[in-house]
Amino acid sequence: VPAVAAAIRSLAVRGAPLIGIAGAYGTALAAVRAAAGRGRSARTRRALMDVDAAAAALAKARPTAVNLPAAVARVLAAVRAAAEAPDADPEALAGAALREAVRIDDEEREACVAIGRFGAALVPDGARFLTHCNTGTLATNWDGTAQAVITAAFDAGRGSTVWVDETRPLLQGARLTAWELQRRGIPMTLVADTAAGSLMARGLVDLVVVGADRIAANGDVANKIGTYQLAVLAKHHGVPFYVAAPVSTLDPGTPTGSDIPIEDRDPREVTTLNGRAVAPAGTPAAGQAFDVTPAALVSAIVTDRGVLRAPFRRSIGAASRSAPSVREPALASRREPA
Ligand code: MRU
């Protein structure tokens, strides 16, 4: 479990849906370990405490993407429900945990397919996309979110090219999206993050499609740092700005974007590039990993339940009511195992 949490923290596993899936399996792993490793006395109670502690540790590995605490909470709720049975034993708890983790995994895979289908219908013929960060297979367990829209549009013969932001500081666009798109044979051009305005001004971008880490009840969107400025530029140039995310990224419990916890990472991620210093030693830097795009700048949110439009409070409310979820209260118990 600590290794899973460390992998999430270090971005070895990253992208909102994928850290949710990893957190779910990490919680299930704690349940399986608890079933395997204990003596006979009070085994079920001890197993539950172990899973509780693991869930608390995993849920806080990264703060911004809601998928992580939400998926962990679902597995924990399944374990707690199994513990209520009169004949509950640690094996039953482990089975319940694993079944819920697999269910989440399956749902996210199906979500990618549905997002691609709904999103591709919005794409004009010959579309020139601009995207930010990485939202593909390396961020999900299938074709991705924003990237599923792109690949589905190309599969339908409607794509022309993709402008890929390099996505400083950690270069998810250059390292991951560029690799994934080329592997799929999709024409793409890597650009510095600072090129977006000029591309739009020259009429070279038909639509912007990005992912999300958490979408508040009012439609404000937290996503990789740099997303907000793209939305402002898109508005200025009359370019549609679409957010693609599964319903597991909707967070009706968070009223607005200013309530979303924004991850602050090690400032050395900004002062270095691939481990090499790009600023004088000791330069103060800010490691803000995400920003918030106000709902007013979002043309539509493409989810696996359909395309959500303003007023977002209503459309997000309806979509999230139809989504399987257990919210934070399931993680209320933070005690350590005895
Ligand atoms: O810090 P990262 O690489 O996990 O950030 C990822 C993003 O911001 C993605 O756009 C978001 O998680 C959506 S992934 C389908």
mmCIF file of C-alpha atoms and ligand atoms in Angstrom:
data_model
loop_
_atom_site.group_PDB
_atom_site.id
_atom_site.type_symbol
_atom_site.label_atom_id
_atom_site.label_comp_id
_atom_site.label_asym_id
_atom_site.label_seq_id
_atom_site.Cartn_x
_atom_site.Cartn_y
_atom_site.Cartn_z
ATOM 1 C CA VAL A 1 0.000 0.000 0.000
ATOM 2 C CA PRO A 2 2.765 2.513 0.726
ATOM 3 C CA ALA A 3 4.276 1.641 -2.661
ATOM 4 C CA VAL A 4 0.941 2.336 -4.385
ATOM 5 C CA ALA A 5 0.626 5.666 -2.558
ATOM 6 C CA ALA A 6 4.231 6.537 -3.486
ATOM 7 C CA ALA A 7 3.607 5.648 -7.148
ATOM 8 C CA ILE A 8 0.615 8.005 -7.174
ATOM 9 C CA ARG A 9 2.532 10.798 -5.420
ATOM 10 C CA SER A 10 5.540 10.535 -7.758
ATOM 11 C CA LEU A 11 3.293 10.415 -10.893
ATOM 12 C CA ALA A 12 4.522 6.928 -11.829
ATOM 13 C CA VAL A 13 0.755 6.442 -12.062
ATOM 14 C CA ARG A 14 -1.062 9.609 -13.032
ATOM 15 C CA GLY A 15 -4.163 11.111 -14.641
ATOM 16 C CA ALA A 16 -7.388 11.462 -12.675
ATOM 17 C CA PRO A 17 -9.170 8.238 -13.723
ATOM 18 C CA LEU A 18 -6.025 6.143 -13.438
ATOM 19 C CA ILE A 19 -5.111 7.294 -9.928
ATOM 20 C CA GLY A 20 -8.699 6.486 -8.934
ATOM 21 C CA ILE A 21 -8.291 2.958 -10.288
ATOM 22 C CA ALA A 22 -4.874 2.594 -8.620
ATOM 23 C CA GLY A 23 -6.309 3.819 -5.315
ATOM 24 C CA ALA A 24 -9.186 1.340 -5.596
ATOM 25 C CA TYR A 25 -6.828 -1.588 -6.214
ATOM 26 C CA GLY A 26 -4.491 -0.311 -3.473
ATOM 27 C CA THR A 27 -7.370 -0.435 -0.998
ATOM 28 C CA ALA A 28 -8.304 -3.911 -2.228
ATOM 29 C CA LEU A 29 -4.675 -4.938 -1.822
ATOM 30 C CA ALA A 30 -4.845 -3.947 1.843
ATOM 31 C CA ALA A 31 -7.932 -6.140 2.251
ATOM 32 C CA VAL A 32 -6.277 -9.104 0.523
ATOM 33 C CA ARG A 33 -3.142 -8.724 2.661
ATOM 34 C CA ALA A 34 -5.233 -8.495 5.801
ATOM 35 C CA ALA A 35 -7.022 -11.722 4.874
ATOM 36 C CA ALA A 36 -3.744 -13.524 4.231
ATOM 37 C CA GLY A 37 -1.627 -12.410 7.123
ATOM 38 C CA ARG A 38 -3.528 -12.488 10.401
ATOM 39 C CA GLY A 39 -3.894 -14.914 13.309
ATOM 40 C CA ARG A 40 -7.356 -16.119 14.235
ATOM 41 C CA SER A 41 -8.414 -13.694 17.003
ATOM 42 C CA ALA A 42 -10.674 -10.814 16.033
ATOM 43 C CA ARG A 43 -9.514 -11.190 12.439
ATOM 44 C CA THR A 44 -12.388 -9.364 10.801
ATOM 45 C CA ARG A 45 -12.109 -6.323 13.051
ATOM 46 C CA ARG A 46 -8.337 -6.146 12.486
ATOM 47 C CA ALA A 47 -8.773 -6.516 8.729
ATOM 48 C CA LEU A 48 -11.286 -3.681 8.680
ATOM 49 C CA MET A 49 -8.909 -1.437 10.612
ATOM 50 C CA ASP A 50 -6.077 -2.227 8.182
ATOM 51 C CA VAL A 51 -8.261 -1.385 5.184
ATOM 52 C CA ASP A 52 -9.437 1.796 6.890
ATOM 53 C CA ALA A 53 -5.868 2.951 7.448
ATOM 54 C CA ALA A 54 -4.812 2.054 3.911
ATOM 55 C CA ALA A 55 -7.804 3.908 2.449
ATOM 56 C CA ALA A 56 -6.988 7.040 4.441
ATOM 57 C CA ALA A 57 -3.349 6.961 3.288
ATOM 58 C CA LEU A 58 -4.194 6.315 -0.364
ATOM 59 C CA ALA A 59 -6.980 8.894 -0.561
ATOM 60 C CA LYS A 60 -4.633 11.699 0.403
ATOM 61 C CA ALA A 61 -1.728 10.719 -1.875
ATOM 62 C CA ARG A 62 -2.729 13.563 -4.249
ATOM 63 C CA PRO A 63 -5.346 16.202 -3.416
ATOM 64 C CA THR A 64 -6.825 17.597 -6.637
ATOM 65 C CA ALA A 65 -8.344 14.735 -8.656
ATOM 66 C CA VAL A 66 -11.587 13.686 -6.971
ATOM 67 C CA ASN A 67 -11.390 10.278 -8.632
ATOM 68 C CA LEU A 68 -8.837 9.157 -6.047
ATOM 69 C CA PRO A 69 -10.756 9.709 -2.779
ATOM 70 C CA ALA A 70 -14.033 8.795 -4.493
ATOM 71 C CA ALA A 71 -12.783 5.422 -5.763
ATOM 72 C CA VAL A 72 -11.069 4.610 -2.462
ATOM 73 C CA ALA A 73 -14.269 5.510 -0.608
ATOM 74 C CA ARG A 74 -16.290 3.151 -2.808
ATOM 75 C CA VAL A 75 -13.999 0.204 -2.078
ATOM 76 C CA LEU A 76 -13.956 1.029 1.635
ATOM 77 C CA ALA A 77 -17.749 1.230 1.679
ATOM 78 C CA ALA A 78 -17.944 -2.212 0.040
ATOM 79 C CA VAL A 79 -15.589 -3.620 2.693
ATOM 80 C CA ARG A 80 -17.592 -2.059 5.517
ATOM 81 C CA ALA A 81 -20.827 -3.429 4.096
ATOM 82 C CA ALA A 82 -19.263 -6.916 3.904
ATOM 83 C CA ALA A 83 -18.102 -6.573 7.531
ATOM 84 C CA GLU A 84 -21.715 -6.068 8.628
ATOM 85 C CA ALA A 85 -22.697 -9.622 7.609
ATOM 86 C CA PRO A 86 -23.139 -11.976 10.604
ATOM 87 C CA ASP A 87 -20.677 -14.503 9.127
ATOM 88 C CA ALA A 88 -18.179 -11.841 7.963
ATOM 89 C CA ASP A 89 -14.562 -12.944 7.752
ATOM 90 C CA PRO A 90 -11.446 -11.269 6.265
ATOM 91 C CA GLU A 91 -11.724 -13.350 3.077
ATOM 92 C CA ALA A 92 -15.231 -11.997 2.478
ATOM 93 C CA LEU A 93 -13.953 -8.457 3.018
ATOM 94 C CA ALA A 94 -11.134 -9.021 0.527
ATOM 95 C CA GLY A 95 -13.563 -10.447 -2.031
ATOM 96 C CA ALA A 96 -15.889 -7.477 -1.665
ATOM 97 C CA ALA A 97 -12.979 -5.022 -2.022
ATOM 98 C CA LEU A 98 -11.617 -6.665 -5.116
ATOM 99 C CA ARG A 99 -15.037 -6.902 -6.761
ATOM 100 C CA GLU A 100 -15.643 -3.170 -6.213
ATOM 101 C CA ALA A 101 -12.173 -2.256 -7.546
ATOM 102 C CA VAL A 102 -12.774 -4.344 -10.683
ATOM 103 C CA ARG A 103 -16.189 -2.686 -11.076
ATOM 104 C CA ILE A 104 -14.554 0.776 -10.965
ATOM 105 C CA ASP A 105 -11.911 -0.359 -13.454
ATOM 106 C CA ASP A 106 -14.620 -1.651 -15.828
ATOM 107 C CA GLU A 107 -16.713 1.512 -15.476
ATOM 108 C CA GLU A 108 -13.751 3.735 -16.331
ATOM 109 C CA ARG A 109 -12.953 1.673 -19.423
ATOM 110 C CA GLU A 110 -16.545 1.944 -20.623
ATOM 111 C CA ALA A 111 -16.472 5.667 -19.824
ATOM 112 C CA CYS A 112 -13.556 6.232 -22.191
ATOM 113 C CA VAL A 113 -15.470 4.607 -25.037
ATOM 114 C CA ALA A 114 -18.631 6.623 -24.346
ATOM 115 C CA ILE A 115 -16.716 9.917 -24.017
ATOM 116 C CA GLY A 116 -15.101 9.272 -27.393
ATOM 117 C CA ARG A 117 -18.493 8.591 -28.957
ATOM 118 C CA PHE A 118 -20.239 11.657 -27.486
ATOM 119 C CA GLY A 119 -17.254 13.928 -28.075
ATOM 120 C CA ALA A 120 -16.602 12.946 -31.688
ATOM 121 C CA ALA A 121 -20.127 14.096 -32.575
ATOM 122 C CA LEU A 122 -19.109 17.675 -31.650
ATOM 123 C CA VAL A 123 -16.040 17.714 -33.877
ATOM 124 C CA PRO A 124 -16.248 19.539 -37.234
ATOM 125 C CA ASP A 125 -14.840 18.018 -40.431
ATOM 126 C CA GLY A 126 -11.109 18.581 -40.885
ATOM 127 C CA ALA A 127 -10.720 19.559 -37.234
ATOM 128 C CA ARG A 128 -7.459 20.977 -35.956
ATOM 129 C CA PHE A 129 -7.370 20.229 -32.233
ATOM 130 C CA LEU A 130 -5.340 21.791 -29.473
ATOM 131 C CA THR A 131 -4.844 19.753 -26.299
ATOM 132 C CA HIS A 132 -2.956 20.095 -23.045
ATOM 133 C CA CYS A 133 -1.240 17.617 -20.711
ATOM 134 C CA ASN A 134 -1.919 13.910 -21.220
ATOM 135 C CA THR A 135 -5.414 12.447 -21.227
ATOM 136 C CA GLY A 136 -4.879 9.182 -23.091
ATOM 137 C CA THR A 137 -4.107 5.584 -22.242
ATOM 138 C CA LEU A 138 -1.377 6.664 -19.843
ATOM 139 C CA ALA A 139 -3.944 8.637 -17.822
ATOM 140 C CA THR A 140 -6.827 6.148 -17.945
ATOM 141 C CA ASN A 141 -7.257 2.426 -18.532
ATOM 142 C CA TRP A 142 -8.366 2.755 -22.163
ATOM 143 C CA ASP A 143 -8.459 5.443 -24.905
ATOM 144 C CA GLY A 144 -8.589 8.338 -22.459
ATOM 145 C CA THR A 145 -10.880 11.312 -22.028
ATOM 146 C CA ALA A 146 -9.992 14.352 -24.174
ATOM 147 C CA GLN A 147 -7.754 12.050 -26.144
ATOM 148 C CA ALA A 148 -10.628 9.597 -26.686
ATOM 149 C CA VAL A 149 -12.529 12.449 -28.332
ATOM 150 C CA ILE A 150 -9.537 13.083 -30.593
ATOM 151 C CA THR A 151 -8.974 9.441 -31.527
ATOM 152 C CA ALA A 152 -12.695 8.799 -32.086
ATOM 153 C CA ALA A 153 -12.882 11.862 -34.360
ATOM 154 C CA PHE A 154 -9.875 10.661 -36.358
ATOM 155 C CA ASP A 155 -11.372 7.160 -36.548
ATOM 156 C CA ALA A 156 -14.517 8.787 -37.983
ATOM 157 C CA GLY A 157 -12.394 10.635 -40.581
ATOM 158 C CA ARG A 158 -13.075 14.087 -39.104
ATOM 159 C CA GLY A 159 -9.646 14.981 -37.696
ATOM 160 C CA SER A 160 -6.918 16.857 -39.501
ATOM 161 C CA THR A 161 -4.179 17.508 -36.944
ATOM 162 C CA VAL A 162 -3.474 17.972 -33.237
ATOM 163 C CA TRP A 163 -1.449 20.757 -31.648
ATOM 164 C CA VAL A 164 0.070 19.281 -28.488
ATOM 165 C CA ASP A 165 1.151 21.638 -25.708
ATOM 166 C CA GLU A 166 4.415 20.511 -24.158
ATOM 167 C CA THR A 167 2.866 21.090 -20.677
ATOM 168 C CA ARG A 168 5.602 22.462 -18.473
ATOM 169 C CA PRO A 169 6.785 21.809 -15.856
ATOM 170 C CA LEU A 170 6.639 18.017 -16.219
ATOM 171 C CA LEU A 171 6.069 17.841 -19.977
ATOM 172 C CA GLN A 172 3.196 15.375 -20.019
ATOM 173 C CA GLY A 173 2.304 16.677 -23.492
ATOM 174 C CA ALA A 174 5.790 16.294 -24.937
ATOM 175 C CA ARG A 175 6.642 13.029 -23.207
ATOM 176 C CA LEU A 176 3.315 11.202 -23.169
ATOM 177 C CA THR A 177 0.724 12.689 -25.550
ATOM 178 C CA ALA A 178 3.241 13.087 -28.378
ATOM 179 C CA TRP A 179 4.225 9.434 -27.927
ATOM 180 C CA GLU A 180 0.655 8.155 -27.758
ATOM 181 C CA LEU A 181 -0.636 10.094 -30.770
ATOM 182 C CA GLN A 182 2.304 9.116 -32.953
ATOM 183 C CA ARG A 183 1.851 5.506 -31.921
ATOM 184 C CA ARG A 184 -1.767 5.774 -33.119
ATOM 185 C CA GLY A 185 -0.697 7.370 -36.406
ATOM 186 C CA ILE A 186 -2.488 10.658 -35.629
ATOM 187 C CA PRO A 187 -0.812 13.741 -37.197
ATOM 188 C CA MET A 188 0.424 16.008 -34.409
ATOM 189 C CA THR A 189 2.766 18.914 -33.822
ATOM 190 C CA LEU A 190 4.381 19.651 -30.482
ATOM 191 C CA VAL A 191 4.301 23.314 -29.486
ATOM 192 C CA ALA A 192 5.560 25.324 -26.532
ATOM 193 C CA ASP A 193 2.754 26.188 -24.108
ATOM 194 C CA THR A 194 3.312 29.809 -25.015
ATOM 195 C CA ALA A 195 2.385 29.191 -28.690
ATOM 196 C CA ALA A 196 -1.354 28.652 -28.132
ATOM 197 C CA GLY A 197 -2.388 32.307 -28.473
ATOM 198 C CA SER A 198 -0.521 32.773 -31.695
ATOM 199 C CA LEU A 199 -1.957 29.558 -33.183
ATOM 200 C CA MET A 200 -5.490 30.702 -32.375
ATOM 201 C CA ALA A 201 -4.868 34.215 -33.676
ATOM 202 C CA ARG A 202 -3.717 32.728 -36.992
ATOM 203 C CA GLY A 203 -6.925 30.672 -37.245
ATOM 204 C CA LEU A 204 -5.117 27.352 -36.901
ATOM 205 C CA VAL A 205 -7.173 25.880 -34.037
ATOM 206 C CA ASP A 206 -10.785 24.725 -34.501
ATOM 207 C CA LEU A 207 -11.360 23.451 -30.987
ATOM 208 C CA VAL A 208 -9.581 22.953 -27.680
ATOM 209 C CA VAL A 209 -10.211 19.664 -25.830
ATOM 210 C CA VAL A 210 -8.756 19.038 -22.384
ATOM 211 C CA GLY A 211 -9.334 16.655 -19.488
ATOM 212 C CA ALA A 212 -10.195 17.433 -15.880
ATOM 213 C CA ASP A 213 -9.162 16.404 -12.400
ATOM 214 C CA ARG A 214 -12.219 17.677 -10.580
ATOM 215 C CA ILE A 215 -15.320 19.502 -11.783
ATOM 216 C CA ALA A 216 -17.154 21.466 -9.109
ATOM 217 C CA ALA A 217 -20.954 21.569 -8.797
ATOM 218 C CA ASN A 218 -21.092 24.901 -10.677
ATOM 219 C CA GLY A 219 -18.988 23.636 -13.622
ATOM 220 C CA ASP A 220 -15.637 25.170 -12.651
ATOM 221 C CA VAL A 221 -12.904 22.813 -13.865
ATOM 222 C CA ALA A 222 -9.591 21.960 -12.191
ATOM 223 C CA ASN A 223 -7.048 20.628 -14.673
ATOM 224 C CA LYS A 224 -3.316 20.759 -15.353
ATOM 225 C CA ILE A 225 -1.703 24.145 -14.834
ATOM 226 C CA GLY A 226 -1.973 26.141 -18.061
ATOM 227 C CA THR A 227 -5.528 25.038 -18.858
ATOM 228 C CA TYR A 228 -7.099 28.281 -17.632
ATOM 229 C CA GLN A 229 -5.060 30.468 -19.946
ATOM 230 C CA LEU A 230 -6.077 28.271 -22.900
ATOM 231 C CA ALA A 231 -9.745 28.795 -21.993
ATOM 232 C CA VAL A 232 -9.271 32.571 -21.850
ATOM 233 C CA LEU A 233 -7.514 32.544 -25.225
ATOM 234 C CA ALA A 234 -10.199 30.301 -26.729
ATOM 235 C CA LYS A 235 -12.936 32.664 -25.538
ATOM 236 C CA HIS A 236 -11.071 35.656 -26.975
ATOM 237 C CA HIS A 237 -10.659 33.965 -30.356
ATOM 238 C CA GLY A 238 -14.131 32.379 -30.528
ATOM 239 C CA VAL A 239 -12.728 28.832 -30.410
ATOM 240 C CA PRO A 240 -14.882 26.176 -28.635
ATOM 241 C CA PHE A 241 -13.325 24.986 -25.380
ATOM 242 C CA TYR A 242 -14.419 21.452 -24.427
ATOM 243 C CA VAL A 243 -13.653 19.541 -21.246
ATOM 244 C CA ALA A 244 -13.867 15.735 -21.440
ATOM 245 C CA ALA A 245 -14.184 13.720 -18.234
ATOM 246 C CA PRO A 246 -15.999 10.693 -16.844
ATOM 247 C CA VAL A 247 -18.804 11.287 -14.337
ATOM 248 C CA SER A 248 -16.365 10.031 -11.674
ATOM 249 C CA THR A 249 -14.573 13.399 -12.070
ATOM 250 C CA LEU A 250 -17.736 15.390 -11.283
ATOM 251 C CA ASP A 251 -17.784 16.507 -7.661
ATOM 252 C CA PRO A 252 -21.214 17.833 -6.719
ATOM 253 C CA GLY A 253 -19.995 18.027 -3.104
ATOM 254 C CA THR A 254 -17.549 20.818 -3.975
ATOM 255 C CA PRO A 255 -19.591 23.965 -4.661
ATOM 256 C CA THR A 256 -17.144 25.996 -6.783
ATOM 257 C CA GLY A 257 -13.646 25.949 -8.200
ATOM 258 C CA SER A 258 -12.277 27.958 -5.303
ATOM 259 C CA ASP A 259 -13.172 25.045 -2.994
ATOM 260 C CA ILE A 260 -11.030 22.584 -4.995
ATOM 261 C CA PRO A 261 -7.734 21.732 -3.272
ATOM 262 C CA ILE A 262 -4.903 22.562 -5.661
ATOM 263 C CA GLU A 263 -1.786 20.428 -5.418
ATOM 264 C CA ASP A 264 1.458 22.228 -4.664
ATOM 265 C CA ARG A 265 4.386 20.156 -5.849
ATOM 266 C CA ASP A 266 8.112 20.437 -5.278
ATOM 267 C CA PRO A 267 9.263 23.745 -6.847
ATOM 268 C CA ARG A 268 12.307 21.898 -8.173
ATOM 269 C CA GLU A 269 9.958 20.513 -10.847
ATOM 270 C CA VAL A 270 9.927 24.101 -12.175
ATOM 271 C CA THR A 271 13.601 24.977 -11.682
ATOM 272 C CA THR A 272 14.792 21.803 -13.416
ATOM 273 C CA LEU A 273 14.112 20.006 -16.671
ATOM 274 C CA ASN A 274 14.813 16.285 -16.779
ATOM 275 C CA GLY A 275 16.922 16.694 -13.654
ATOM 276 C CA ARG A 276 19.020 19.562 -15.058
ATOM 277 C CA ALA A 277 18.825 23.036 -13.556
ATOM 278 C CA VAL A 278 17.217 25.665 -15.786
ATOM 279 C CA ALA A 279 17.359 28.473 -13.209
ATOM 280 C CA PRO A 280 20.138 29.806 -10.986
ATOM 281 C CA ALA A 281 20.634 27.803 -7.806
ATOM 282 C CA GLY A 282 18.277 28.967 -5.067
ATOM 283 C CA THR A 283 15.739 30.590 -7.418
ATOM 284 C CA PRO A 284 12.338 30.738 -5.684
ATOM 285 C CA ALA A 285 9.714 28.888 -7.727
ATOM 286 C CA ALA A 286 6.057 27.897 -7.371
ATOM 287 C CA GLY A 287 5.000 24.278 -7.945
ATOM 288 C CA GLN A 288 1.259 24.775 -8.473
ATOM 289 C CA ALA A 289 0.240 21.696 -10.457
ATOM 290 C CA PHE A 290 -3.337 22.590 -11.424
ATOM 291 C CA ASP A 291 -5.493 25.626 -12.118
ATOM 292 C CA VAL A 292 -9.211 26.310 -12.208
ATOM 293 C CA THR A 293 -11.086 27.307 -15.352
ATOM 294 C CA PRO A 294 -14.337 29.118 -14.564
ATOM 295 C CA ALA A 295 -17.464 27.452 -15.939
ATOM 296 C CA ALA A 296 -18.257 30.554 -18.001
ATOM 297 C CA LEU A 297 -15.290 29.746 -20.263
ATOM 298 C CA VAL A 298 -16.340 26.122 -20.856
ATOM 299 C CA SER A 299 -18.376 25.473 -24.025
ATOM 300 C CA ALA A 300 -19.457 21.977 -22.894
ATOM 301 C CA ILE A 301 -18.373 19.066 -20.710
ATOM 302 C CA VAL A 302 -18.247 15.741 -22.545
ATOM 303 C CA THR A 303 -18.974 12.902 -20.116
ATOM 304 C CA ASP A 304 -19.751 9.226 -20.501
ATOM 305 C CA ARG A 305 -23.410 10.074 -19.784
ATOM 306 C CA GLY A 306 -23.619 12.670 -22.535
ATOM 307 C CA VAL A 307 -22.630 16.253 -23.273
ATOM 308 C CA LEU A 308 -23.317 18.655 -20.381
ATOM 309 C CA ARG A 309 -24.032 22.301 -21.114
ATOM 310 C CA ALA A 310 -24.807 25.419 -19.081
ATOM 311 C CA PRO A 311 -26.478 25.872 -16.710
ATOM 312 C CA PHE A 312 -23.916 23.419 -15.368
ATOM 313 C CA ARG A 313 -25.277 23.266 -11.834
ATOM 314 C CA ARG A 314 -28.345 21.540 -13.238
ATOM 315 C CA SER A 315 -26.663 19.347 -15.866
ATOM 316 C CA ILE A 316 -23.854 18.286 -13.487
ATOM 317 C CA GLY A 317 -26.378 17.576 -10.730
ATOM 318 C CA ALA A 318 -28.404 15.309 -13.016
ATOM 319 C CA ALA A 319 -25.340 13.491 -14.417
ATOM 320 C CA SER A 320 -23.784 12.890 -11.016
ATOM 321 C CA ARG A 321 -27.040 11.611 -9.535
ATOM 322 C CA SER A 322 -26.894 8.824 -12.110
ATOM 323 C CA ALA A 323 -23.264 7.956 -11.218
ATOM 324 C CA PRO A 324 -22.216 5.313 -8.676
ATOM 325 C CA SER A 325 -20.498 7.114 -5.803
ATOM 326 C CA VAL A 326 -19.745 7.193 -2.115
ATOM 327 C CA ARG A 327 -18.409 10.505 -0.936
ATOM 328 C CA GLU A 328 -15.859 11.535 1.666
ATOM 329 C CA PRO A 329 -17.819 10.513 4.812
ATOM 330 C CA ALA A 330 -16.845 6.894 4.155
ATOM 331 C CA LEU A 331 -13.274 7.982 4.859
ATOM 332 C CA ALA A 332 -14.160 9.713 8.117
ATOM 333 C CA SER A 333 -12.402 7.110 10.266
ATOM 334 C CA ARG A 334 -8.687 7.871 10.119
ATOM 335 C CA ARG A 335 -7.514 5.775 13.062
ATOM 336 C CA GLU A 336 -4.360 3.686 12.773
ATOM 337 C CA PRO A 337 -4.610 -0.093 13.161
ATOM 338 C CA ALA A 338 -4.070 -1.305 16.732
HETATM 339 O O1 MRU B 1 -0.409 15.726 -12.820
HETATM 340 P P1 MRU B 1 -1.068 14.794 -13.801
HETATM 341 O O2 MRU B 1 -0.158 14.368 -14.899
HETATM 342 O O3 MRU B 1 -1.734 13.626 -13.101
HETATM 343 O O4 MRU B 1 -2.229 15.672 -14.449
HETATM 344 C C1 MRU B 1 -3.115 15.069 -15.347
HETATM 345 C C2 MRU B 1 -4.119 16.011 -15.892
HETATM 346 O O5 MRU B 1 -4.175 17.164 -15.524
HETATM 347 C C3 MRU B 1 -5.127 15.453 -16.843
HETATM 348 O O6 MRU B 1 -5.532 16.441 -17.744
HETATM 349 C C4 MRU B 1 -6.358 14.974 -16.055
HETATM 350 O O7 MRU B 1 -5.983 14.150 -14.986
HETATM 351 C C5 MRU B 1 -7.297 14.234 -16.924
HETATM 352 S S1 MRU B 1 -6.629 12.651 -17.357
HETATM 353 C C6 MRU B 1 -7.712 11.799 -18.294
#
